[in-house]
Coordinates of C-alpha atoms and ligand atoms in Angstrom, one line a residue:
M5 CA 91.8 98.9 124.0
F6 CA 93.4 100.3 120.6
T7 CA 91.4 102.4 118.4
P8 CA 89.9 100.5 115.4
L9 CA 91.1 100.9 111.9
T10 CA 87.7 101.2 110.6
G11 CA 87.8 102.5 107.0
R12 CA 91.5 103.3 106.9
S13 CA 93.2 102.8 103.7
V14 CA 96.0 100.2 104.0
I15 CA 98.4 99.1 101.2
V16 CA 100.3 95.7 101.8
T17 CA 102.9 94.9 99.3
G18 CA 103.4 91.3 98.8
G19 CA 100.0 90.8 100.5
S20 CA 99.0 87.8 98.5
R21 CA 101.0 85.1 100.4
G22 CA 103.0 84.4 103.4
I23 CA 103.4 87.2 106.1
G24 CA 102.0 89.9 103.8
R25 CA 98.8 87.8 103.6
G26 CA 98.5 87.6 107.3
I27 CA 99.0 91.4 107.6
A28 CA 96.2 92.0 104.9
R29 CA 94.0 89.6 106.7
V30 CA 94.6 91.0 110.1
F31 CA 94.1 94.7 109.2
A32 CA 91.0 93.8 107.3
A33 CA 89.4 92.2 110.1
A34 CA 90.4 95.3 112.2
G35 CA 88.1 97.1 109.7
A36 CA 90.7 98.4 107.3
R37 CA 90.3 98.7 103.5
V38 CA 93.3 96.9 102.0
L39 CA 95.0 97.1 98.6
I40 CA 97.1 93.9 98.1
V41 CA 99.9 94.6 95.7
A42 CA 101.5 91.4 94.1
R43 CA 102.4 89.9 90.7
D44 CA 100.7 86.6 90.7
E45 CA 96.9 87.0 89.8
G46 CA 96.0 83.7 91.3
A47 CA 97.4 84.1 94.6
A48 CA 96.3 87.8 94.9
R49 CA 92.7 86.7 93.8
S50 CA 92.7 84.1 96.4
A51 CA 93.7 86.7 99.1
V52 CA 91.1 89.3 98.2
A53 CA 88.6 86.3 98.2
E54 CA 89.4 85.0 101.6
I55 CA 89.3 88.5 102.9
R56 CA 85.9 89.3 101.4
S57 CA 84.4 85.9 102.5
A58 CA 85.1 86.8 106.1
G59 CA 83.3 90.3 105.5
G60 CA 86.5 92.5 105.1
D61 CA 87.2 95.1 102.4
A62 CA 90.3 94.2 99.8
S63 CA 91.3 94.4 96.2
S64 CA 94.5 93.8 94.6
L65 CA 96.8 95.4 92.1
L66 CA 99.1 93.4 90.0
V67 CA 102.5 95.1 89.5
D68 CA 106.1 94.2 89.5
L69 CA 107.7 96.2 92.3
A70 CA 110.9 95.8 90.7
E71 CA 109.9 98.2 88.2
P72 CA 110.3 102.0 89.6
A73 CA 107.0 103.1 88.0
S74 CA 105.0 100.6 90.1
A75 CA 105.3 102.8 93.1
E76 CA 103.3 105.5 91.6
R77 CA 100.9 103.1 90.3
L78 CA 100.1 101.4 93.9
A79 CA 99.6 105.1 95.5
A80 CA 97.5 106.2 92.7
A81 CA 95.3 102.9 92.9
A82 CA 95.0 103.4 96.8
I83 CA 93.9 106.9 96.4
E84 CA 91.2 106.1 93.6
R85 CA 89.8 103.1 95.3
H86 CA 89.9 104.3 98.9
G87 CA 89.9 108.0 98.7
G88 CA 93.3 108.4 100.3
I89 CA 96.3 106.5 102.0
D90 CA 96.7 106.0 105.7
V91 CA 98.9 102.9 106.1
L92 CA 101.8 101.7 103.8
C93 CA 103.1 98.2 104.8
C94 CA 106.2 97.7 102.6
N95 CA 106.4 94.0 103.1
A96 CA 107.2 92.4 99.7
G97 CA 110.6 90.7 99.6
I98 CA 112.6 88.1 97.9
Y99 CA 115.2 85.9 99.2
P100 CA 116.6 83.9 96.6
A101 CA 119.8 81.9 98.4
T102 CA 123.3 82.4 96.7
P103 CA 126.5 81.8 98.2
L104 CA 128.8 84.7 98.1
R105 CA 131.2 82.9 95.7
E106 CA 128.3 82.7 93.3
L107 CA 127.1 86.2 93.7
T108 CA 126.5 88.3 90.6
A109 CA 125.7 92.0 90.0
E110 CA 122.4 91.0 88.5
R111 CA 121.1 88.9 91.6
I112 CA 122.4 91.8 94.1
D113 CA 120.3 94.2 91.9
E114 CA 117.4 92.0 91.6
V115 CA 117.2 91.7 95.5
L116 CA 118.1 95.2 96.1
A117 CA 115.4 96.5 93.8
V118 CA 112.5 94.8 95.3
N119 CA 113.5 94.5 99.1
V120 CA 115.1 98.2 99.3
R121 CA 114.5 100.4 96.4
S122 CA 110.7 99.7 96.0
A123 CA 110.0 100.4 99.7
M124 CA 111.8 103.7 99.4
L125 CA 110.0 104.7 96.1
S126 CA 106.7 103.6 97.7
V127 CA 107.1 105.6 100.4
R128 CA 107.9 108.8 98.4
A129 CA 104.8 108.0 96.3
C130 CA 102.4 107.7 99.4
L131 CA 103.8 110.6 101.2
P132 CA 101.6 113.3 99.6
A133 CA 98.4 111.4 100.2
M134 CA 99.5 110.9 103.9
E135 CA 100.3 114.8 104.2
R136 CA 96.9 115.7 102.9
A137 CA 95.5 113.2 105.4
G138 CA 97.3 114.9 108.3
G139 CA 99.5 111.9 108.9
G140 CA 100.2 108.1 108.3
R141 CA 102.1 105.1 109.2
V142 CA 104.7 103.3 107.3
I143 CA 105.8 99.9 108.2
L144 CA 108.8 97.9 106.8
T145 CA 109.1 94.2 106.8
S146 CA 112.7 93.7 107.5
S147 CA 114.4 90.7 109.0
I148 CA 116.6 89.4 112.0
T149 CA 118.9 88.3 109.0
G150 CA 121.0 91.3 108.1
P151 CA 120.5 93.7 110.9
I152 CA 121.4 91.4 113.7
T153 CA 122.2 87.8 112.5
G154 CA 123.6 86.2 109.4
Y155 CA 123.1 83.2 107.5
P156 CA 125.2 81.5 104.5
G157 CA 123.7 82.4 101.3
W158 CA 122.0 85.3 102.3
S159 CA 124.8 88.1 102.2
H160 CA 122.9 90.1 99.4
Y161 CA 119.5 89.4 101.3
G162 CA 120.8 90.4 104.8
A163 CA 122.6 93.4 103.0
S164 CA 118.9 94.5 101.9
K165 CA 117.2 94.1 105.0
A166 CA 119.8 96.2 106.8
A167 CA 119.6 98.8 104.2
Q168 CA 116.0 99.1 104.9
L169 CA 116.9 100.1 108.4
G170 CA 119.4 102.9 107.1
F171 CA 116.7 104.1 105.3
L172 CA 114.2 104.0 108.2
R173 CA 116.2 106.1 110.4
T174 CA 116.6 109.3 107.9
A175 CA 113.2 108.9 106.5
A176 CA 111.7 109.0 110.1
I177 CA 113.1 112.6 110.5
E178 CA 112.0 113.8 107.2
L179 CA 108.5 112.1 107.6
A180 CA 107.9 113.5 111.0
R181 CA 107.3 117.0 109.9
A182 CA 104.1 115.4 107.9
K183 CA 103.1 113.5 111.1
V184 CA 104.2 110.2 109.4
T185 CA 105.8 107.5 111.4
I186 CA 107.9 105.0 110.0
N187 CA 108.9 101.6 111.9
A188 CA 110.1 98.2 110.9
I189 CA 109.5 94.7 112.2
L190 CA 112.3 92.0 112.3
P191 CA 110.7 88.9 111.8
G192 CA 112.6 85.7 112.9
N193 CA 111.6 82.6 111.4
I194 CA 107.9 82.6 110.3
L195 CA 106.0 79.7 109.1
T196 CA 105.0 80.5 105.7
E197 CA 104.1 78.2 102.6
G198 CA 107.7 78.8 101.5
L199 CA 109.4 77.6 104.7
D200 CA 107.0 74.6 104.7
D201 CA 109.2 73.3 101.6
L202 CA 112.3 73.0 103.8
G203 CA 110.8 69.8 105.4
E204 CA 110.2 68.5 108.7
V205 CA 113.7 68.1 109.8
Y206 CA 114.8 71.7 109.2
L207 CA 111.7 72.9 111.1
R208 CA 112.3 70.6 114.0
Q209 CA 115.8 72.0 114.2
M210 CA 114.9 75.4 113.8
E211 CA 112.4 75.2 116.7
R212 CA 115.2 73.9 119.0
S213 CA 117.2 77.1 118.2
I214 CA 114.0 79.4 119.4
P215 CA 113.7 79.9 123.1
L216 CA 109.5 80.0 122.8
G217 CA 109.9 76.4 121.2
R218 CA 108.2 77.5 118.1
L219 CA 108.3 79.2 114.6
G220 CA 106.4 82.3 114.3
S221 CA 103.0 82.5 112.7
V222 CA 102.2 85.2 110.1
E223 CA 99.6 86.5 112.8
D224 CA 102.5 87.1 115.1
V225 CA 103.9 89.5 112.6
A226 CA 100.8 90.8 111.5
H227 CA 99.7 91.9 115.1
A228 CA 102.9 93.8 115.7
A229 CA 102.3 95.8 112.4
L230 CA 98.6 96.4 113.5
F231 CA 100.0 98.0 116.7
L232 CA 102.5 100.1 115.0
A233 CA 99.7 101.2 112.5
S234 CA 97.3 102.1 115.7
D235 CA 96.7 105.7 116.7
E236 CA 98.0 104.6 120.0
A237 CA 101.6 104.1 118.4
G238 CA 101.8 107.5 117.2
Y239 CA 104.5 108.6 119.2
I240 CA 106.9 105.9 117.9
T241 CA 109.1 106.5 114.9
G242 CA 112.1 105.2 113.3
Q243 CA 112.2 102.1 115.5
T244 CA 112.6 98.5 115.0
L245 CA 110.5 95.6 116.6
V246 CA 111.9 92.1 116.8
V247 CA 109.4 89.4 116.4
D248 CA 111.3 86.2 116.6
G249 CA 110.5 84.1 120.0
G250 CA 113.6 85.0 121.3
Q251 CA 115.8 83.4 118.6
V252 CA 118.5 86.1 118.8
L253 CA 119.0 85.8 122.5
P254 CA 121.1 82.9 123.3
E255 CA 124.8 83.4 123.3
S256 CA 125.3 79.8 122.2
L257 CA 123.5 76.4 122.0
M258 CA 124.7 75.8 125.8
A259 CA 122.7 79.0 126.9
L260 CA 119.6 77.3 125.1
E261 CA 120.4 73.9 126.9
E262 CA 120.6 75.5 130.3
G263 CA 117.6 77.6 129.9
Ligands
NAP2 P1 106.7 85.0 100.4 O1 105.6 84.3 101.2 O2 107.6 84.6 99.3 O3 105.7 86.3 99.7 C1 106.3 87.3 99.1 C2 105.2 88.2 98.8 O4 105.9 89.4 98.0 C3 104.3 87.8 97.5 O5 103.1 88.3 97.9 C4 104.8 88.0 96.3 O6 103.6 87.9 95.5 C5 105.5 89.6 96.7 N1 106.4 89.8 95.7 C6 107.6 89.2 95.7 N2 108.4 90.0 94.6 C7 107.5 91.0 94.3 C8 107.4 91.7 93.1 N3 108.8 91.8 92.4 N4 106.5 92.5 92.8 C9 105.5 92.6 93.5 N5 105.3 91.7 94.7 C10 106.3 90.8 95.0 O7 107.3 85.9 101.6 P2 107.6 86.0 103.1 O8 108.3 84.8 103.6 O9 106.0 86.0 103.5 O10 108.2 87.3 103.4 C11 107.6 88.5 103.2 C12 108.6 89.5 103.9 O11 108.9 89.3 105.2 C13 109.8 89.6 103.1 O12 110.2 91.0 103.1 C14 111.0 88.7 103.8 O13 112.1 89.5 103.6 C15 110.3 89.2 105.3 N6 110.9 88.0 106.1 C16 110.4 86.7 106.0 C17 110.6 85.7 107.3 C18 110.1 84.4 107.0 O14 110.5 83.6 107.9 N7 109.2 84.1 106.2 C19 111.4 86.2 108.1 C20 112.1 87.5 108.1 C21 111.8 88.5 107.1 P3 104.3 87.8 93.8 O15 105.6 86.6 93.8 O16 103.0 87.3 93.2 O17 104.6 89.1 93.2

């Protein structure tokens, strides 16, 4: 049995939709006080309402994480509302598909600003409060795309997700002195509102490429994050946890068919 997160101050960037919303919901159900960070007011409000109606503690902060100043704002909001910061989930990310031949400097910068720079600046902004608390947890939502696999149209996205891991490995050493751990989750194909738009045929095909025979749920990722945020995971830092139903394992289609 893991120690509950009762009263812990948790920030979830991108907590209004998809995986982040699942993380916010699961952490709130575990007793945490959750600050949801996103841009769209309607989605953020609905995520907060969902948590509150289940008896949880949540509020939202509307900022654009592409703006460097947003990092200090989210740290200040969590300190003001919760009295400190225990867990930072850097989950917000964008994945606009663009073939390499059409890639522009602006598109690359846009993806890196949200997926990489905002995570790095948010960690820096939250560190003093975690140090004051005697420790903390940072959890990055990376991806299998980039660190392990590739997919046409997502070279810039893959680069951003691999960059998160480069950051993680040095950050883990620097943060260790403050008793702050930092780890990354690498989700495979997770069923979110966004993937729903890709249609039944795509989803059925995707299922066939996953040994466990289904796409992941947002809860599959959230429970991995919850473990990494627990007291019991305090000796794990600088590591990656793949949550993909075995998707990266088969060497070929034949390996899957023979299995
Ligand atoms: P999603 O459903 O599109 O949700 C993205 C979240 O990030 C929303 O809450 C969004 O809110 C927020 N966000 C995006 N840009 C932002 C900005 N500039 N400022 C503030 N908030 C911003 O995405 P998802 O599929 O759940 O993905 C979440 C994370 O998991 C991403 O890092 C993604 O790379 C990673 N991932 C997803 C999958 C998958 O299968 N879904 C697989 C591997 C990795 P607003 O739009 O309101 O700002």
